[in-house]
GROMACS .gro file of C-alpha atoms in nm:
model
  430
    1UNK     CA    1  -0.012   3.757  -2.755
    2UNK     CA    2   0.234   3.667  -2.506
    3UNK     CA    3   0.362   3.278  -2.528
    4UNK     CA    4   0.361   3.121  -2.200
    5UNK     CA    5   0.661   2.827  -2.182
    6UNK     CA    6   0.703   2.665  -1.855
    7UNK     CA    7   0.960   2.389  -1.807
    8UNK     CA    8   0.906   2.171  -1.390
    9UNK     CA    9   1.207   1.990  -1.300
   10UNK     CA   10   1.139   1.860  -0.952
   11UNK     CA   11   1.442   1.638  -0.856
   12UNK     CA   12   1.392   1.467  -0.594
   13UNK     CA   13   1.005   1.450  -0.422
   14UNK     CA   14   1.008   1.502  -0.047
   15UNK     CA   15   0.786   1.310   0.193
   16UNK     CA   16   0.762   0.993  -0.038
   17UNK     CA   17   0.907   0.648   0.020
   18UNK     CA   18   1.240   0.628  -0.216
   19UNK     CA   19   1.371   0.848  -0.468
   20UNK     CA   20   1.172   0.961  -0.751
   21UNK     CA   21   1.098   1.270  -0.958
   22UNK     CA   22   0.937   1.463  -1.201
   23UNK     CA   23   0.970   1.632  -1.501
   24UNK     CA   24   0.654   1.830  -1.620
   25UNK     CA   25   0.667   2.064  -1.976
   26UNK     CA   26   0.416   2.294  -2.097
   27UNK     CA   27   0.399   2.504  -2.391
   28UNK     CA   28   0.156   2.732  -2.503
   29UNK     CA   29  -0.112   2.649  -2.207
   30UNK     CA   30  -0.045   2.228  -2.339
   31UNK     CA   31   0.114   2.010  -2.125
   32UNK     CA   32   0.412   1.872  -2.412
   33UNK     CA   33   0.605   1.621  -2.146
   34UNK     CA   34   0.477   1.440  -1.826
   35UNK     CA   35   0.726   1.187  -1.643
   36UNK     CA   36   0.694   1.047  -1.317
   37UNK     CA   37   1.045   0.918  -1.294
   38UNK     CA   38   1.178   0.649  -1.023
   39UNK     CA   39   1.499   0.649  -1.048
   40UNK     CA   40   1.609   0.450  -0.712
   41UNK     CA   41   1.878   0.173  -0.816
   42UNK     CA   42   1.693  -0.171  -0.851
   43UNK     CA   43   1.743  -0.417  -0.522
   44UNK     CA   44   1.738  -0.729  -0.693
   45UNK     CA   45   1.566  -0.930  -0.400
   46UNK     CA   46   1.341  -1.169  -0.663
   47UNK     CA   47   1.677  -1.269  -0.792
   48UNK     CA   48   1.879  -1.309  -0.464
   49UNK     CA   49   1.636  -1.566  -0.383
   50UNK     CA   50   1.655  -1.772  -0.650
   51UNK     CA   51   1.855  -2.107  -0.442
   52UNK     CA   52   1.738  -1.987  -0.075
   53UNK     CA   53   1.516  -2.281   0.084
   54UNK     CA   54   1.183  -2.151   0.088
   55UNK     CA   55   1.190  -2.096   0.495
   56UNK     CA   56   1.402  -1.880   0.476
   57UNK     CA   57   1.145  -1.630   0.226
   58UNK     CA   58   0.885  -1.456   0.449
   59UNK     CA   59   1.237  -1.290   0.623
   60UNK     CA   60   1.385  -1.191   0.324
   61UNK     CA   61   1.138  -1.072   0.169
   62UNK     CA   62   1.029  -0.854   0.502
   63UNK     CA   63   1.324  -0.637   0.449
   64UNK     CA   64   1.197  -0.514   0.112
   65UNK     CA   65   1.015  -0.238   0.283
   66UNK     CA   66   1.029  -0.104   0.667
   67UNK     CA   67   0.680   0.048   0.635
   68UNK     CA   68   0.499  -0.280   0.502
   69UNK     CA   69   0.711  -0.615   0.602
   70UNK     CA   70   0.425  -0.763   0.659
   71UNK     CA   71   0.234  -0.715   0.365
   72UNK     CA   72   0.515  -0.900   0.188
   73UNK     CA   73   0.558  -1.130   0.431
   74UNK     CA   74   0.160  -1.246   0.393
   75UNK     CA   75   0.153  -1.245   0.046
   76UNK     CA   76   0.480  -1.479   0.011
   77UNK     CA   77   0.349  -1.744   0.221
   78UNK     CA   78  -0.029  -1.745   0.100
   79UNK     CA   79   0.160  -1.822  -0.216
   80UNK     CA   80   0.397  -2.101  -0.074
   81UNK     CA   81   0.136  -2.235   0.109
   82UNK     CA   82  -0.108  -2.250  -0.187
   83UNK     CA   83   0.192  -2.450  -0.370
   84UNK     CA   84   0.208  -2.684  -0.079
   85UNK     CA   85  -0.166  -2.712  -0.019
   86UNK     CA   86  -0.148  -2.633   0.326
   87UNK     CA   87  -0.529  -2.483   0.498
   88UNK     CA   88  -0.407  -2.258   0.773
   89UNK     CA   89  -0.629  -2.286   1.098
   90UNK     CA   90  -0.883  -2.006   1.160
   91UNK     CA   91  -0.615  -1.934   1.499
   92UNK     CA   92  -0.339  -1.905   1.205
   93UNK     CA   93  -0.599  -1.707   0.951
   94UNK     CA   94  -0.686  -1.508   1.278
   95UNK     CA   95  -0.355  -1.375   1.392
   96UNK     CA   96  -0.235  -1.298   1.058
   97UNK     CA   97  -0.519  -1.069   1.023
   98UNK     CA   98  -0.417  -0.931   1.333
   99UNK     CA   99  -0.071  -0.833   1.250
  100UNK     CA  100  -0.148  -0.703   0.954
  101UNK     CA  101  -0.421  -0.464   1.101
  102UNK     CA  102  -0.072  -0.328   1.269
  103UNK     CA  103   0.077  -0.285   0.975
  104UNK     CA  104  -0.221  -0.105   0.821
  105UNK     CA  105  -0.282   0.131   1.127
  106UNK     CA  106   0.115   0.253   1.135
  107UNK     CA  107   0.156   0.253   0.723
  108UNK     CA  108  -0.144   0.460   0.745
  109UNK     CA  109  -0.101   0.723   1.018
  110UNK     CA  110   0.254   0.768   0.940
  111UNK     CA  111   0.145   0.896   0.580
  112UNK     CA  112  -0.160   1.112   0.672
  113UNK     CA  113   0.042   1.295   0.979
  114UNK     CA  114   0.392   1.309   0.878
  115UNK     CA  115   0.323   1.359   0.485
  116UNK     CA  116   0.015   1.420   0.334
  117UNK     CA  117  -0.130   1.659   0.596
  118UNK     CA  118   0.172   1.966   0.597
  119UNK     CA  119   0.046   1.995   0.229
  120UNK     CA  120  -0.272   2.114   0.369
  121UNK     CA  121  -0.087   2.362   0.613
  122UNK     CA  122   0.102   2.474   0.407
  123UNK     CA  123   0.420   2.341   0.619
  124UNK     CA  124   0.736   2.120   0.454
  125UNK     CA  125   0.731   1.877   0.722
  126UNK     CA  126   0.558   1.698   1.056
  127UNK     CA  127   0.783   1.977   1.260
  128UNK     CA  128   0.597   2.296   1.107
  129UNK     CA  129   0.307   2.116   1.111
  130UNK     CA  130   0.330   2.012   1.524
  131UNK     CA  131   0.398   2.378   1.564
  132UNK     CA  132   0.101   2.448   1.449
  133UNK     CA  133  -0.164   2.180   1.538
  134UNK     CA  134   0.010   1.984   1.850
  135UNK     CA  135  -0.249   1.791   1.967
  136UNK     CA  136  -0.326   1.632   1.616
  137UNK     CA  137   0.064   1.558   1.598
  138UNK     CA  138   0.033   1.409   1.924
  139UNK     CA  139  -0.298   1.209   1.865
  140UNK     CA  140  -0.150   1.073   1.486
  141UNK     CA  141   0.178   0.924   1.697
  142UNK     CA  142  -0.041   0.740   1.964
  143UNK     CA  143  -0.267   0.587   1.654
  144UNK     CA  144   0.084   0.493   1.512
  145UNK     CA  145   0.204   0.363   1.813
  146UNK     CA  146  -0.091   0.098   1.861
  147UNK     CA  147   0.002  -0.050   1.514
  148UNK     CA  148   0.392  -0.122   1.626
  149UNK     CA  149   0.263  -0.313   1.950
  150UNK     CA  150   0.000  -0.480   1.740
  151UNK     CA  151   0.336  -0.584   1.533
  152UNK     CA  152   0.556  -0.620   1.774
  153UNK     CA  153   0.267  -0.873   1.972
  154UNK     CA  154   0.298  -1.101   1.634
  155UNK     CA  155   0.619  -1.007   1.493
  156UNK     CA  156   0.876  -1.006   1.780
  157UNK     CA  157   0.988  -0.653   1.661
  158UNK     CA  158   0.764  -0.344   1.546
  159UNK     CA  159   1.036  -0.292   1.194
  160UNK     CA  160   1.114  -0.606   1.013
  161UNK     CA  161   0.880  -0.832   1.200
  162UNK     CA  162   1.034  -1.258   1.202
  163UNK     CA  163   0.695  -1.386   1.374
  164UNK     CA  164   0.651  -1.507   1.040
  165UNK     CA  165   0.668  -1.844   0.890
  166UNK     CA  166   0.516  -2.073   0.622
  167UNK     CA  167   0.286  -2.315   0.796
  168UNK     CA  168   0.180  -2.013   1.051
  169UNK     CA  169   0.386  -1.831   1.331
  170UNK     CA  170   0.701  -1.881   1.551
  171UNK     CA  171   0.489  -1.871   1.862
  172UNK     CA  172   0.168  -1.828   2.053
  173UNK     CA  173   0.252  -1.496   2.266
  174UNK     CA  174   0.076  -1.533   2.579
  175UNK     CA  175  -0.287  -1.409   2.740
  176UNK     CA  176  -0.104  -1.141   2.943
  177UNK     CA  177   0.028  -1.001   2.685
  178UNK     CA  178  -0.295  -1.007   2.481
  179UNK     CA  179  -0.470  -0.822   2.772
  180UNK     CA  180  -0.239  -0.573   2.807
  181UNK     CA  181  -0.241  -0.474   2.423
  182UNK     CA  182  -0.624  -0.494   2.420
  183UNK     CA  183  -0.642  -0.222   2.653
  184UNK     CA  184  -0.441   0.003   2.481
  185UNK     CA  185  -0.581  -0.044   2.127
  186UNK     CA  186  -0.959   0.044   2.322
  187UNK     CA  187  -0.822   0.332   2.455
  188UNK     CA  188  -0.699   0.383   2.095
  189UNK     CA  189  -1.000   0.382   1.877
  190UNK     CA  190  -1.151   0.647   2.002
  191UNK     CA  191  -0.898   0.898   1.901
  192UNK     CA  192  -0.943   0.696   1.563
  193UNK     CA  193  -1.246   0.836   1.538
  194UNK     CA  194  -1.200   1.187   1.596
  195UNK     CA  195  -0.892   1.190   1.350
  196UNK     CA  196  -1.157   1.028   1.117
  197UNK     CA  197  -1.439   1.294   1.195
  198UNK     CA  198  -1.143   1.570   1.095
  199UNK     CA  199  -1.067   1.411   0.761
  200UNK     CA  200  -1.415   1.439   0.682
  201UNK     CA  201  -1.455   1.826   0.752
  202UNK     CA  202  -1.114   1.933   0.594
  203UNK     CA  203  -1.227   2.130   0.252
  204UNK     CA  204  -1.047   1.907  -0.025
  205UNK     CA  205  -1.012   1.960  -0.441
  206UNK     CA  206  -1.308   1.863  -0.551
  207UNK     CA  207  -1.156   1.674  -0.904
  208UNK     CA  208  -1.379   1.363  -1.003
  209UNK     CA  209  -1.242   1.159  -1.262
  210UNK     CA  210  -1.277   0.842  -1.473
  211UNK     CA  211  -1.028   0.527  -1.340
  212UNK     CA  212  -1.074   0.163  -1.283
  213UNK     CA  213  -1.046   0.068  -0.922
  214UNK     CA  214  -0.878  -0.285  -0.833
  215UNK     CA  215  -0.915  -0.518  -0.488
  216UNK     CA  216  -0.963  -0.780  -0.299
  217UNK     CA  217  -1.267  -0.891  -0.193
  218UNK     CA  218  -1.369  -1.108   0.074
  219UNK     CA  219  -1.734  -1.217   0.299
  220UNK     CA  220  -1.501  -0.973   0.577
  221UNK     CA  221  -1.283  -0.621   0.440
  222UNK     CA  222  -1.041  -0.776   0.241
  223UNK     CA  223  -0.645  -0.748   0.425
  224UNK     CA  224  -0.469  -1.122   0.421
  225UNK     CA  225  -0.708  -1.257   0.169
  226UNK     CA  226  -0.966  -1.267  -0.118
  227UNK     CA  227  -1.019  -1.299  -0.431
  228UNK     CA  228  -0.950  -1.007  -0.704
  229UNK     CA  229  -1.222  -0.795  -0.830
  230UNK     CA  230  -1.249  -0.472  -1.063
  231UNK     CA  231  -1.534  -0.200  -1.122
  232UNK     CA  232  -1.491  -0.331  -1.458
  233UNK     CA  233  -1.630  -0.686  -1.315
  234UNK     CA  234  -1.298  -0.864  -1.349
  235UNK     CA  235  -1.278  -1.209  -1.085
  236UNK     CA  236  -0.987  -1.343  -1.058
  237UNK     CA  237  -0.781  -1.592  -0.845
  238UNK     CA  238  -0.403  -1.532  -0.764
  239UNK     CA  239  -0.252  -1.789  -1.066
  240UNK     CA  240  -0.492  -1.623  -1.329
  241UNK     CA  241  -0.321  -1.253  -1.230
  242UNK     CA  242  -0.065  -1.259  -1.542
  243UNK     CA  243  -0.323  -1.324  -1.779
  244UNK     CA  244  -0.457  -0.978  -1.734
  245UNK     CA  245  -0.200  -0.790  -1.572
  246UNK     CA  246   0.117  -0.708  -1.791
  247UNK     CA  247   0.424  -0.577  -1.643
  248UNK     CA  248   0.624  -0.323  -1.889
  249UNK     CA  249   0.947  -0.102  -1.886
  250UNK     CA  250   0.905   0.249  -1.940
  251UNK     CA  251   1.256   0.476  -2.008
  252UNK     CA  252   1.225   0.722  -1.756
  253UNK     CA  253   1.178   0.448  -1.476
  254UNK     CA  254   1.323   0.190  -1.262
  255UNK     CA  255   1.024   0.081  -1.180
  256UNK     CA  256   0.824  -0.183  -1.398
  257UNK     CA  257   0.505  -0.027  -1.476
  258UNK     CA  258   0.174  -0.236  -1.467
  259UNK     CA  259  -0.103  -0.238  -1.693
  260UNK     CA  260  -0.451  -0.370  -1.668
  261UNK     CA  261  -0.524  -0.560  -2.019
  262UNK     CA  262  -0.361  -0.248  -2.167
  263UNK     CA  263  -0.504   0.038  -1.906
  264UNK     CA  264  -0.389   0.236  -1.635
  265UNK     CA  265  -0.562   0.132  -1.268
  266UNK     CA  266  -0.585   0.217  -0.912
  267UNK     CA  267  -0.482  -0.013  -0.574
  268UNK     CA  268  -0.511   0.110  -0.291
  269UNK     CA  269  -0.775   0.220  -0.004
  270UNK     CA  270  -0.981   0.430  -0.229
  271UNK     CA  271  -1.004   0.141  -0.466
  272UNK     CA  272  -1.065  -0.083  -0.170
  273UNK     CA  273  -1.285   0.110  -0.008
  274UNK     CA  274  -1.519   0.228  -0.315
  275UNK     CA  275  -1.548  -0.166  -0.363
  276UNK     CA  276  -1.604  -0.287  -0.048
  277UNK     CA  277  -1.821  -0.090   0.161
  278UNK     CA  278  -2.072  -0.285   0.201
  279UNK     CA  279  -1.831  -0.478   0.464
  280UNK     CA  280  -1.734  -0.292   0.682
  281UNK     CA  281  -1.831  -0.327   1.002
  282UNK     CA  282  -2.208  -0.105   1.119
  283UNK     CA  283  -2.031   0.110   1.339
  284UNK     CA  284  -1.823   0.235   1.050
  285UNK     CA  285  -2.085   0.261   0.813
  286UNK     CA  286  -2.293   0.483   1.048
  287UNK     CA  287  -1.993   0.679   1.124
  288UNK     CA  288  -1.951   0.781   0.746
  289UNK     CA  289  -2.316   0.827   0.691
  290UNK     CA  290  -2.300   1.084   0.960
  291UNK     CA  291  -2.015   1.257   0.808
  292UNK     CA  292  -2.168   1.301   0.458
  293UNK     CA  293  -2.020   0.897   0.285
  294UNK     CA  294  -1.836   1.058  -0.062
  295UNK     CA  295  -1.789   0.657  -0.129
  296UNK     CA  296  -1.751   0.525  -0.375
  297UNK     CA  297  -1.571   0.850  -0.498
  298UNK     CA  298  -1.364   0.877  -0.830
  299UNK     CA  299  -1.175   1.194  -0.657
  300UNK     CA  300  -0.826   1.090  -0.558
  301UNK     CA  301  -0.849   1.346  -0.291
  302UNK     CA  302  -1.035   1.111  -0.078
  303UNK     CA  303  -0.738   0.856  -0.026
  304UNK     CA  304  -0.669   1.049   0.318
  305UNK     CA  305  -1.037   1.012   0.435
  306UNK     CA  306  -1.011   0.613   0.321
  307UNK     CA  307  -0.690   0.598   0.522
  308UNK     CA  308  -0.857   0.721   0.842
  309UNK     CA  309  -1.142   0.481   0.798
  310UNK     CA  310  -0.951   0.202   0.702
  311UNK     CA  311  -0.777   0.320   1.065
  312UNK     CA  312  -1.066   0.257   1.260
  313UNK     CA  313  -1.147  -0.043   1.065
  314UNK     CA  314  -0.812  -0.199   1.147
  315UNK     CA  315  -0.801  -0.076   1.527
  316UNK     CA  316  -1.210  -0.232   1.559
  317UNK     CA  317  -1.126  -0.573   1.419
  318UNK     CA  318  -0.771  -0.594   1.617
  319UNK     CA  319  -1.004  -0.556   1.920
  320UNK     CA  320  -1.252  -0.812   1.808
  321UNK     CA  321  -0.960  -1.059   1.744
  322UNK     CA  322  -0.779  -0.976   2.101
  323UNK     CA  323  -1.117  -1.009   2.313
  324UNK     CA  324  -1.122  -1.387   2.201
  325UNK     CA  325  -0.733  -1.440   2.247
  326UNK     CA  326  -0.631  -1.803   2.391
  327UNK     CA  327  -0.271  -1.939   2.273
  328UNK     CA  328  -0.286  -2.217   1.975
  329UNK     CA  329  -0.074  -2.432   1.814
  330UNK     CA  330   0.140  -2.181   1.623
  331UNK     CA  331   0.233  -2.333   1.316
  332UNK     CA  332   0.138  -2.648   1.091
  333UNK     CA  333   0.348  -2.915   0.949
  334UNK     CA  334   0.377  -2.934   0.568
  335UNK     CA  335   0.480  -3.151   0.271
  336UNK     CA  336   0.695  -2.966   0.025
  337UNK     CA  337   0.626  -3.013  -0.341
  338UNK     CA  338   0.788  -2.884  -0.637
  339UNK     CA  339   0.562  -2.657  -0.834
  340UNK     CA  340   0.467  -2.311  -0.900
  341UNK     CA  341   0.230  -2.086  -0.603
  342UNK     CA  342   0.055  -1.754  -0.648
  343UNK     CA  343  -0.047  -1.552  -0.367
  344UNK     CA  344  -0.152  -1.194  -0.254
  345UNK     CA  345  -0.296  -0.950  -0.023
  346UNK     CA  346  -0.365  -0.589   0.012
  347UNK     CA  347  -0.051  -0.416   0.147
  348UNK     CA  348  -0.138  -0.066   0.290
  349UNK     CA  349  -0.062   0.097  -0.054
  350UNK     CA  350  -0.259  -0.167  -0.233
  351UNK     CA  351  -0.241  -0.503  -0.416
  352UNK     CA  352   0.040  -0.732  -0.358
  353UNK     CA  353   0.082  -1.008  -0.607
  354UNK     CA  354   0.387  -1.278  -0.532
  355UNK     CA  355   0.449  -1.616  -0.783
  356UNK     CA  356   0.707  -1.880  -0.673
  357UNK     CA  357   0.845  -2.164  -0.836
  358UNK     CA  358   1.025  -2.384  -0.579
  359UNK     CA  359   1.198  -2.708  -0.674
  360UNK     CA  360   1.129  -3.087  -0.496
  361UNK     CA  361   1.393  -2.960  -0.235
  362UNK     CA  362   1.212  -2.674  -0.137
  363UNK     CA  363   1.464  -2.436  -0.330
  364UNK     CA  364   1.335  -2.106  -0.481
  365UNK     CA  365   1.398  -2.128  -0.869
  366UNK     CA  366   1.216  -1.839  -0.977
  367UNK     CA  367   1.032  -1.525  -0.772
  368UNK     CA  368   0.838  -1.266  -0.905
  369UNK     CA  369   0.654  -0.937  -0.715
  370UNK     CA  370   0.424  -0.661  -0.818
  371UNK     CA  371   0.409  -0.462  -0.548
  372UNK     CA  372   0.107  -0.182  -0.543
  373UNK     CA  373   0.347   0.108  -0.603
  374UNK     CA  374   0.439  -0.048  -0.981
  375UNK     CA  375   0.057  -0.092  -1.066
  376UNK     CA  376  -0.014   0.300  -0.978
  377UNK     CA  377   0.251   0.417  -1.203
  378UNK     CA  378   0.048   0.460  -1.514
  379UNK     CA  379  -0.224   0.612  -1.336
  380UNK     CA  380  -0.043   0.893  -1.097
  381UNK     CA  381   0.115   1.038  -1.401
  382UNK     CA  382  -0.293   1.010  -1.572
  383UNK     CA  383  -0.337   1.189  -1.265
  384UNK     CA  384  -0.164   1.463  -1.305
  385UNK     CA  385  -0.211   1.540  -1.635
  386UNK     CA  386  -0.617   1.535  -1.539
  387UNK     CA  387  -0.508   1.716  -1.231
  388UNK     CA  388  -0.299   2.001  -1.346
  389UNK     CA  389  -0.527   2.087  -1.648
  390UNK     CA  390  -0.847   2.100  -1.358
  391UNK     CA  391  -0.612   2.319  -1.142
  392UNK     CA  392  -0.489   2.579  -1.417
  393UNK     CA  393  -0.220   2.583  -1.599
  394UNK     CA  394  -0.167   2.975  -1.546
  395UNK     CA  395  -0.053   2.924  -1.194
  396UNK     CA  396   0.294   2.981  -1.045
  397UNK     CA  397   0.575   2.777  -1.106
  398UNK     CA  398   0.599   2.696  -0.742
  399UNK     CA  399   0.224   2.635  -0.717
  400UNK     CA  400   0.213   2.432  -0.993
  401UNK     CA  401   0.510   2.221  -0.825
  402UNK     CA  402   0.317   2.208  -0.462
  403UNK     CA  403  -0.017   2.093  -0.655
  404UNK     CA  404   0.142   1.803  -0.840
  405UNK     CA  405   0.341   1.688  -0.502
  406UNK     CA  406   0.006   1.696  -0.312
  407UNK     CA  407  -0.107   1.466  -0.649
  408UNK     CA  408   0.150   1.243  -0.638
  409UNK     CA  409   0.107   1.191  -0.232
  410UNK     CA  410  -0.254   1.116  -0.271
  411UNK     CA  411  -0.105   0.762  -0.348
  412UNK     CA  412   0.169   0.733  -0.095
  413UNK     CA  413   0.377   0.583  -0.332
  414UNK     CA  414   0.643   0.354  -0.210
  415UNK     CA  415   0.925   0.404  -0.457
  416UNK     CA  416   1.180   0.162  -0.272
  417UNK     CA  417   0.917  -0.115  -0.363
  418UNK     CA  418   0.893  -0.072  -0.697
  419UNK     CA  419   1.248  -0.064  -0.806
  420UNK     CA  420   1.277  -0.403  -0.816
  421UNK     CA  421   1.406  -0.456  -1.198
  422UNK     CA  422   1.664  -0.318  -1.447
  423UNK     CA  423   1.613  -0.421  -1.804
  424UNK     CA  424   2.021  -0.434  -1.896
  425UNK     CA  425   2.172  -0.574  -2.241
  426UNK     CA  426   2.522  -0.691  -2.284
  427UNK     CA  427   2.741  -0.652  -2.564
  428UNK     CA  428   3.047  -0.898  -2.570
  429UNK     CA  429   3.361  -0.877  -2.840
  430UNK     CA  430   3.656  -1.149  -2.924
   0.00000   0.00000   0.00000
């Protein structure tokens, strides 16, 4: 009998956020060695603002990631705020719901057209695919489009965003403007739709498997708030997150990876969506009946199709929002108080958990983040192994390669997120 002993190095994965890779071995038809390594230097930002005043957060923190600034953003000041015991108005709740709709609609149509969808085409990038299918090139950039004015509308700038503060925004932007965005997202949603109705007929790997999905949950499709729920039946509030959640090191990453009292778990819009469903809004819910509903679905596969609805979610209530639009007062004054403040929200990618411990001056003491991509660690390289074994182990090396990429994209990890810690020791002589 011929042995069979196939050794994957993948060095660097293409069409991801960061730098990561992965090293897959199999021997005799087993799969010996499975690593989904991050190996992007750690960026230090929870420790750089240990000192800064607490204003000065929701812009450093923006610059942790250009594709979700304002998931950070949200999350750091619904956990200042909580410390301070500020109640945002429902024009404050409002408009951050808006601008992170943006957020969502970009994050999301930037990963289904420029890298989950070439897998499908067998392309290496956006380019091959373009040449190829144009007009669904075309129709993905005008979706992405309406999420950097909805950002830029809030933000003052579609990468980076400063519209941001604790206590609410840095301005009211004006009716004209409102108007003027308003008609572009309705001219928008409609092309939402179709991308939407072509997720649902693409044929996809049908590969079911067990996981525990984790979200927000809210009376509205959870985005700037909620509270956190499981399909296990966990509830939890934002201070209670450590008691269940453990953060650990693994070797082969930079990356902290989280665990679920002990288990590997899912964030994102699959999780989101196969929780929430019963939210969102009739239109949507007729829409998916139409196109055969697979939620709730245990097949990551379906992470594209919950993008696209999540799309058309986020482009509906951004109209909603704008048809109502009158100027407020931007931002409310506040009493600082030294303390600890937890605080999250669901970043495109999923969960995004922030704790602060600011001193009587207002002075950051400690910070700590767990942003989605750390919490899908354990399960992308569960996965895979599931994955690979339901795909065959007898293919190509090359097609064994492309099948775990397509994997590992289902999750749109953000590796330049996650590398936020280095565990480093220190020996000293004399």
């Amino acid at each position: 009998m011929t042995r069979r002993k196939i050794q994957i190095n993948v060095p660097s994965l293409a069409r991801v956020e960061g730098e990561g890779a992965l090293h897959l071995k199999i021997e005799q038809g087993r799969i010996e060695q499975l690593q989904f390594r991050i190996y992007e230097p750690p960026r230090f930002f929870e420790q750089f603002m240990q000192g800064r005043h607490y204003t000065e957060v929701p812009d450093i923190v923006a610059r942790i990631c250009g594709i979700c600034p304002v998931a950070y953003q949200v999350s750091a000041v619904n956990a200042l705020e909580s410390l301070f015991a500020l109640e945002t108005t429902p024009w404050i709740s409002n408009m951050r719901r808006l601008l992170y709709c943006g957020e969502w609609i970009q994050s999301h149509s930037l990963h289904i057209h420029l890298l989950a969808l070439p897998d499908y085409f067998a392309e290496e990038t956006v380019l091959g695919l373009a040449a190829k299918e144009p007009e669904l090139v075309r129709r993905g950039f005008a979706i992405q489009e309406a999420g950097n004015r909805l950002i830029r509308f809030l933000g003052g700038r579609s990468v980076h965003p400063v519209g941001i503060q604790v206590g609410g925004f840095h301005h009211a932007p004006a009716v004209s403007e409102a108007r003027s965005l308003l008609s572009f997202l309705e001219d928008t949603l409609p092309q939402a739709e179709a991308l939407l109705e072509y997720l649902a007929g693409m044929a996809l790997p049908e590969q079911n498997q067990a996981f525990t999905s984790v979200t927000l949950a809210h009376q509205e499709y959870p985005i700037e708030q909620g509270e956190l729920i499981s399909s296990t039946g966990l509830r939890l509030q934002p201070e209670q997150y450590e008691s269940h959640f453990k953060e650990l090191q693994s070797p082969h990453s930079t990356a902290l990876w989280s665990l679920l009292d002990g288990q590997d778990y899912l964030v994102g819009p699959l999780a989101r969506l196969n929780l929430n469903q019963a939210v969102l809004p009739a239109f949507l819910q007729r829409h998916l009946q139409r196109l055969g509903n697979p939620f709730p679905s245990q097949n990551m596969f379906h992470s594209m199709l919950a993008r696209g609805v999540e799309i058309c979610l986020a482009l509906y209530e951004a109209i909603t929002i704008l048809r109502e639009y009158q100027p407020d007062t931007p931002a409310l004054e506040l009493q600082v108080k030294a303390g600890v403040g937890c605080g999250w929200s669901e970043a495109p990618r999923g969960l995004l958990w922030h704790r602060y411990r600011v001193d009587s001056e207002g002075l950051i003491q400690e910070a700590k983040i767990v942003p989605p991509t750390s919490q899908n660690q354990a399960r992308i390289e569960q996965d895979l192994r599931h994955s690979l074994h339901q795909f065959g182990l007898d293919h190509s090396t090359e097609a064994l390669r492309l099948h775990s990429e397509k994997v590992i994209r289902n999750y749109d990890p953000c590796i330049s997120c996650a590398t936020h810690f280095l565990k480093m020791s220190v020996e000293r002589q004399g």
